[in-house]
Amino acid sequence: MSTLAGFRFRAHTEQAPEKTAMPRITLPDDTTREFDGPVSCRAIAEDISPGLARQAIGAKVDGVLSDLTTTVESDAKVELVTAMKGKPADADALYLIRHSCAHVMAEAIQRVVPGVLLVYGPPLEDKFYYDMHVPEDRPLSADDFEAIEAEMAKIIAEDRPFTRVDMPVGDGMVKLRDEGSKYKLDNAERAVEAGSDCLSWYVTGEPGRDWEDLCRGPHVPSTSRIGAFKVLSIAASYWHGDAASDHLTRVYGTAFADKKQLKAYLHQLEEARKRDHRVIGKQLKLFHIDEAVGQGLVLWKPNGAVVREELQRFIGGELRKQGYHQVFTPHIGKLGLYKTSGHFPYYQDSQFPPLIDHDQLAQFAAEGCSCADLANHVKSGEIDGYLLKPMNCPHHIRLYASEPYSYRDLPVRLAEFGTVYRWEQSGEIGGMSRVRGFTQDDAHIFCTEEQVQAELLGCLELVKIIFGTLGMDDYRVRVGLRDPDSAKYVGESANWDKAETACRAAAQSLDVPFIEEPGEAAFYGPKIDFIAKDVVGREWQLGTVQVDYNLPERFDLTYIGPDNKPHRPVMIHRAPFGSMERFGSVLIEHFAGAFPTWLAPEQVRILTISEKTTEYGRRVLDALLQAEVRATLDDSDERIQAKIKVAADMKVPYMLVVGPRDAESGQVSVRARGTRHDLGAVDLDRFVDTVRQEIATRAANLTVLGLFEGVAV
């Protein structure tokens, strides 16, 4: 229940204050509307059309997402945010809906489980969550979801307004101390430290009577505008993400404008669950993560190694066509190397601790250096030693610097499947998609400024080839730029301008959607990221290309120009796959483990009807192996249907059933992955030639099916 009664507050209403200005409102189509005085966003919508006012659930005022009750007092750009049943809601509308639904869920949970203390509940990209402290004697579980959803439905049916209440900081702190929730008091203190001059609550209904929560907003106008919702899951969390702090319960939910959109999302979740690379990876024996080895350190099994090798062979061939040279570098480097590059100590929170030089460690011990002093030395970088490499570029830079170059030698393109190491938090590690040790299909190009654009286009073409071959044609591009207000970026502004211009031009040449995101650049240069959508509709950030004027400066790299004077090269970083581990996890889920034949760990399995055809089965196996087809023979005593099921469970593209008639005719009876029965018999040589061609061309489909036209599959 609300406790706002008795406190001084300012409620956001649609009663405009005294007329002090005549704001001019600019709409998204650049038309303008003038008002006699301060005007609410709802009134702006009503002035445009009653229909728009009914559809509106919020507004963006000069780019800031706001409630409809927000008053505009001076000239501003205003964009109404709408949500309509039957039409996909945009990101802003979903943010408002989900943020509001988080409040409704929190109120419902407190009804179902009295004594729950709320912490915070932000909306996410496709859902929302609320962290809370739950009484020890009444834990929450999935068994409570039905009751929670029933209470949520009641709240939504009541169509209560979301009412914002602003309170002076002093009064707000008194109120929070009286309530006794250290979590909300902490939230308020953080808000004040961040510059807030007042504290705001949102009441689901009438202040002083209905449920409330400390919140910055914004929200939809009333609970009935939330649409369709679902409580999804429950998980453990920690206050401030600190495992040594309070243990909390995190409840996830989602909400959409209507039931159809929710149903589509839940279907997507179910498909994603079926495609979970951790489950499929275990089933197909692709990889293993062993606690004895360490969290986030992937052990590639033989089957998974085949997939990885094929991907490396694929991209290696394309690199040779573009004039890259393969190199190999060690897994560690001297700490000074990373001090020069800027990676240490500025990014040490995401790196493994340095390996301190033995002699210096002995010296520290002799001087009586305490653990705290040693930690300070490490933090400041005042030590000698080595570092597990967090990235490959400093090593490639030293390779370039190892010999002189003329402008005639450039570009120099160095490529490596280099393993790097990052210290990810335990709670962020998951399967192969977020790990602590991973191998990048890394390359660095050293070129003249005039060559940058052509080299960028070559990098982007490589990514297009990869995505096209793997059937991942639905992707977009994100151009990461520096944030001019941030101090994390190094180098001269003029060089940044040139690098960003080159990235924009390259992105435009792709003829695919792209956006620019300030603040997403690497500390040394802007980048182009590829965001691919898989068959389930999820987006993954995969390949990246970066333009770097700064590391060549920091390492004093040069080449001799036509004027016989030293010049500074430009460096391009690129990794089309990104990480072999992450890319592998995406591919497993994209194909649901049913890899195209060229990628499949096992491409053909021969199944004998009985021991009478074992000898012929071995001849078939030998023919396939001689053609460099990955094949195995199942000549066990199991019934043929049992053998077929085992092969199907392993998602083998082709099964060849061989019986006495096949042995006599020199044929094989073919069953393809996903078919309900045998396709028919075909000469062994013809099958071998067809499947070998399918593999050689890296075909996306099972082309052997073409040998059996007219056969229902």
PDB file of C-alpha atoms in Angstrom, residues 591-711:
ATOM      1  CA  PHE A 591      21.375 -25.080 -37.372  1.00  0.00           C
ATOM      2  CA  ALA A 592      20.032 -26.807 -34.226  1.00  0.00           C
ATOM      3  CA  GLY A 593      23.053 -29.111 -34.584  1.00  0.00           C
ATOM      4  CA  ALA A 594      21.995 -30.177 -38.108  1.00  0.00           C
ATOM      5  CA  PHE A 595      25.065 -28.720 -39.818  1.00  0.00           C
ATOM      6  CA  PRO A 596      25.335 -28.588 -43.597  1.00  0.00           C
ATOM      7  CA  THR A 597      27.251 -31.615 -44.831  1.00  0.00           C
ATOM      8  CA  TRP A 598      30.568 -29.794 -45.266  1.00  0.00           C
ATOM      9  CA  LEU A 599      30.528 -28.779 -41.583  1.00  0.00           C
ATOM     10  CA  ALA A 600      29.044 -31.961 -40.100  1.00  0.00           C
ATOM     11  CA  PRO A 601      31.493 -33.877 -37.884  1.00  0.00           C
ATOM     12  CA  GLU A 602      30.196 -37.119 -39.389  1.00  0.00           C
ATOM     13  CA  GLN A 603      28.918 -36.790 -42.947  1.00  0.00           C
ATOM     14  CA  VAL A 604      27.836 -40.336 -43.781  1.00  0.00           C
ATOM     15  CA  ARG A 605      27.065 -43.370 -41.648  1.00  0.00           C
ATOM     16  CA  ILE A 606      26.843 -46.841 -43.200  1.00  0.00           C
ATOM     17  CA  LEU A 607      24.310 -49.169 -41.587  1.00  0.00           C
ATOM     18  CA  THR A 608      24.478 -52.899 -42.300  1.00  0.00           C
ATOM     19  CA  ILE A 609      21.289 -54.957 -42.366  1.00  0.00           C
ATOM     20  CA  SER A 610      23.099 -58.006 -40.996  1.00  0.00           C
ATOM     21  CA  GLU A 611      26.561 -59.451 -40.637  1.00  0.00           C
ATOM     22  CA  LYS A 612      26.191 -60.882 -44.168  1.00  0.00           C
ATOM     23  CA  THR A 613      26.784 -57.377 -45.573  1.00  0.00           C
ATOM     24  CA  THR A 614      29.539 -56.319 -43.198  1.00  0.00           C
ATOM     25  CA  GLU A 615      32.220 -56.874 -45.841  1.00  0.00           C
ATOM     26  CA  TYR A 616      30.345 -54.767 -48.389  1.00  0.00           C
ATOM     27  CA  GLY A 617      29.796 -52.088 -45.723  1.00  0.00           C
ATOM     28  CA  ARG A 618      33.559 -51.912 -45.250  1.00  0.00           C
ATOM     29  CA  ARG A 619      34.053 -51.481 -49.004  1.00  0.00           C
ATOM     30  CA  VAL A 620      31.522 -48.627 -48.994  1.00  0.00           C
ATOM     31  CA  LEU A 621      33.325 -47.050 -46.033  1.00  0.00           C
ATOM     32  CA  ASP A 622      36.684 -47.303 -47.797  1.00  0.00           C
ATOM     33  CA  ALA A 623      35.276 -45.656 -50.937  1.00  0.00           C
ATOM     34  CA  LEU A 624      33.986 -42.737 -48.900  1.00  0.00           C
ATOM     35  CA  LEU A 625      37.182 -42.330 -46.905  1.00  0.00           C
ATOM     36  CA  GLN A 626      39.250 -42.376 -50.098  1.00  0.00           C
ATOM     37  CA  ALA A 627      37.044 -39.525 -51.347  1.00  0.00           C
ATOM     38  CA  GLU A 628      37.808 -37.639 -48.106  1.00  0.00           C
ATOM     39  CA  VAL A 629      34.255 -37.972 -46.848  1.00  0.00           C
ATOM     40  CA  ARG A 630      33.948 -38.290 -43.059  1.00  0.00           C
ATOM     41  CA  ALA A 631      32.171 -41.619 -42.685  1.00  0.00           C
ATOM     42  CA  THR A 632      31.715 -44.403 -40.153  1.00  0.00           C
ATOM     43  CA  LEU A 633      30.365 -47.954 -40.245  1.00  0.00           C
ATOM     44  CA  ASP A 634      27.768 -49.286 -37.837  1.00  0.00           C
ATOM     45  CA  ASP A 635      27.985 -53.075 -38.207  1.00  0.00           C
ATOM     46  CA  SER A 636      26.671 -53.802 -34.731  1.00  0.00           C
ATOM     47  CA  ASP A 637      24.073 -56.476 -34.000  1.00  0.00           C
ATOM     48  CA  GLU A 638      21.341 -53.874 -33.365  1.00  0.00           C
ATOM     49  CA  ARG A 639      18.184 -53.916 -35.489  1.00  0.00           C
ATOM     50  CA  ILE A 640      18.326 -51.531 -38.457  1.00  0.00           C
ATOM     51  CA  GLN A 641      15.627 -49.226 -37.033  1.00  0.00           C
ATOM     52  CA  ALA A 642      17.651 -48.828 -33.852  1.00  0.00           C
ATOM     53  CA  LYS A 643      20.753 -47.971 -35.902  1.00  0.00           C
ATOM     54  CA  ILE A 644      18.780 -45.413 -37.894  1.00  0.00           C
ATOM     55  CA  LYS A 645      17.540 -43.759 -34.704  1.00  0.00           C
ATOM     56  CA  VAL A 646      21.042 -43.489 -33.261  1.00  0.00           C
ATOM     57  CA  ALA A 647      22.358 -41.897 -36.480  1.00  0.00           C
ATOM     58  CA  ALA A 648      19.352 -39.544 -36.638  1.00  0.00           C
ATOM     59  CA  ASP A 649      19.921 -38.463 -33.027  1.00  0.00           C
ATOM     60  CA  MET A 650      23.496 -37.559 -33.975  1.00  0.00           C
ATOM     61  CA  LYS A 651      22.094 -35.531 -36.911  1.00  0.00           C
ATOM     62  CA  VAL A 652      24.251 -37.312 -39.502  1.00  0.00           C
ATOM     63  CA  PRO A 653      23.357 -35.856 -42.944  1.00  0.00           C
ATOM     64  CA  TYR A 654      23.293 -39.213 -44.792  1.00  0.00           C
ATOM     65  CA  MET A 655      22.699 -42.813 -43.783  1.00  0.00           C
ATOM     66  CA  LEU A 656      23.499 -45.598 -46.251  1.00  0.00           C
ATOM     67  CA  VAL A 657      21.574 -48.780 -45.530  1.00  0.00           C
ATOM     68  CA  VAL A 658      23.297 -51.767 -47.155  1.00  0.00           C
ATOM     69  CA  GLY A 659      21.700 -55.176 -47.521  1.00  0.00           C
ATOM     70  CA  PRO A 660      22.322 -58.250 -49.685  1.00  0.00           C
ATOM     71  CA  ARG A 661      20.694 -56.681 -52.778  1.00  0.00           C
ATOM     72  CA  ASP A 662      22.876 -53.576 -52.460  1.00  0.00           C
ATOM     73  CA  ALA A 663      25.970 -55.757 -52.175  1.00  0.00           C
ATOM     74  CA  GLU A 664      25.000 -57.640 -55.334  1.00  0.00           C
ATOM     75  CA  SER A 665      24.232 -54.491 -57.378  1.00  0.00           C
ATOM     76  CA  GLY A 666      27.015 -52.238 -56.043  1.00  0.00           C
ATOM     77  CA  GLN A 667      24.438 -49.773 -54.818  1.00  0.00           C
ATOM     78  CA  VAL A 668      23.499 -48.140 -51.534  1.00  0.00           C
ATOM     79  CA  SER A 669      20.045 -47.341 -50.149  1.00  0.00           C
ATOM     80  CA  VAL A 670      20.043 -43.680 -49.087  1.00  0.00           C
ATOM     81  CA  ARG A 671      18.248 -42.068 -46.187  1.00  0.00           C
ATOM     82  CA  ALA A 672      18.806 -38.341 -45.649  1.00  0.00           C
ATOM     83  CA  ARG A 673      18.584 -36.435 -42.386  1.00  0.00           C
ATOM     84  CA  GLY A 674      15.017 -35.361 -41.756  1.00  0.00           C
ATOM     85  CA  THR A 675      13.395 -37.804 -44.183  1.00  0.00           C
ATOM     86  CA  ARG A 676      10.809 -40.334 -43.021  1.00  0.00           C
ATOM     87  CA  HIS A 677      12.015 -43.276 -45.096  1.00  0.00           C
ATOM     88  CA  ASP A 678      14.668 -44.458 -47.547  1.00  0.00           C
ATOM     89  CA  LEU A 679      14.894 -42.353 -50.694  1.00  0.00           C
ATOM     90  CA  GLY A 680      15.879 -45.329 -52.826  1.00  0.00           C
ATOM     91  CA  ALA A 681      18.979 -47.082 -54.141  1.00  0.00           C
ATOM     92  CA  VAL A 682      21.727 -45.438 -56.188  1.00  0.00           C
ATOM     93  CA  ASP A 683      25.093 -46.602 -57.543  1.00  0.00           C
ATOM     94  CA  LEU A 684      27.814 -46.205 -54.940  1.00  0.00           C
ATOM     95  CA  ASP A 685      30.090 -44.243 -57.287  1.00  0.00           C
ATOM     96  CA  ARG A 686      27.306 -41.812 -58.113  1.00  0.00           C
ATOM     97  CA  PHE A 687      26.528 -41.206 -54.455  1.00  0.00           C
ATOM     98  CA  VAL A 688      30.208 -40.659 -53.622  1.00  0.00           C
ATOM     99  CA  ASP A 689      30.654 -38.161 -56.483  1.00  0.00           C
ATOM    100  CA  THR A 690      27.514 -36.236 -55.515  1.00  0.00           C
ATOM    101  CA  VAL A 691      28.268 -35.968 -51.815  1.00  0.00           C
ATOM    102  CA  ARG A 692      31.891 -35.057 -52.528  1.00  0.00           C
ATOM    103  CA  GLN A 693      30.691 -32.223 -54.783  1.00  0.00           C
ATOM    104  CA  GLU A 694      28.259 -31.086 -52.093  1.00  0.00           C
ATOM    105  CA  ILE A 695      31.106 -30.882 -49.601  1.00  0.00           C
ATOM    106  CA  ALA A 696      33.529 -29.190 -52.010  1.00  0.00           C
ATOM    107  CA  THR A 697      31.052 -26.414 -52.845  1.00  0.00           C
ATOM    108  CA  ARG A 698      30.009 -25.991 -49.214  1.00  0.00           C
ATOM    109  CA  ALA A 699      26.395 -26.353 -50.276  1.00  0.00           C
ATOM    110  CA  ALA A 700      23.786 -25.244 -47.771  1.00  0.00           C
ATOM    111  CA  ASN A 701      21.341 -28.001 -48.764  1.00  0.00           C
ATOM    112  CA  LEU A 702      21.504 -31.791 -49.003  1.00  0.00           C
ATOM    113  CA  THR A 703      22.106 -32.018 -52.753  1.00  0.00           C
ATOM    114  CA  VAL A 704      21.986 -35.825 -52.837  1.00  0.00           C
ATOM    115  CA  LEU A 705      18.208 -35.396 -52.603  1.00  0.00           C
ATOM    116  CA  GLY A 706      18.394 -34.316 -56.247  1.00  0.00           C
ATOM    117  CA  LEU A 707      19.230 -37.902 -57.220  1.00  0.00           C
ATOM    118  CA  PHE A 708      15.735 -38.930 -56.198  1.00  0.00           C
ATOM    119  CA  GLU A 709      13.442 -36.444 -57.894  1.00  0.00           C
ATOM    120  CA  GLY A 710       9.782 -37.101 -57.300  1.00  0.00           C
ATOM    121  CA  VAL A 711      10.369 -39.064 -54.105  1.00  0.00           C
TER     122      VAL A 711
END
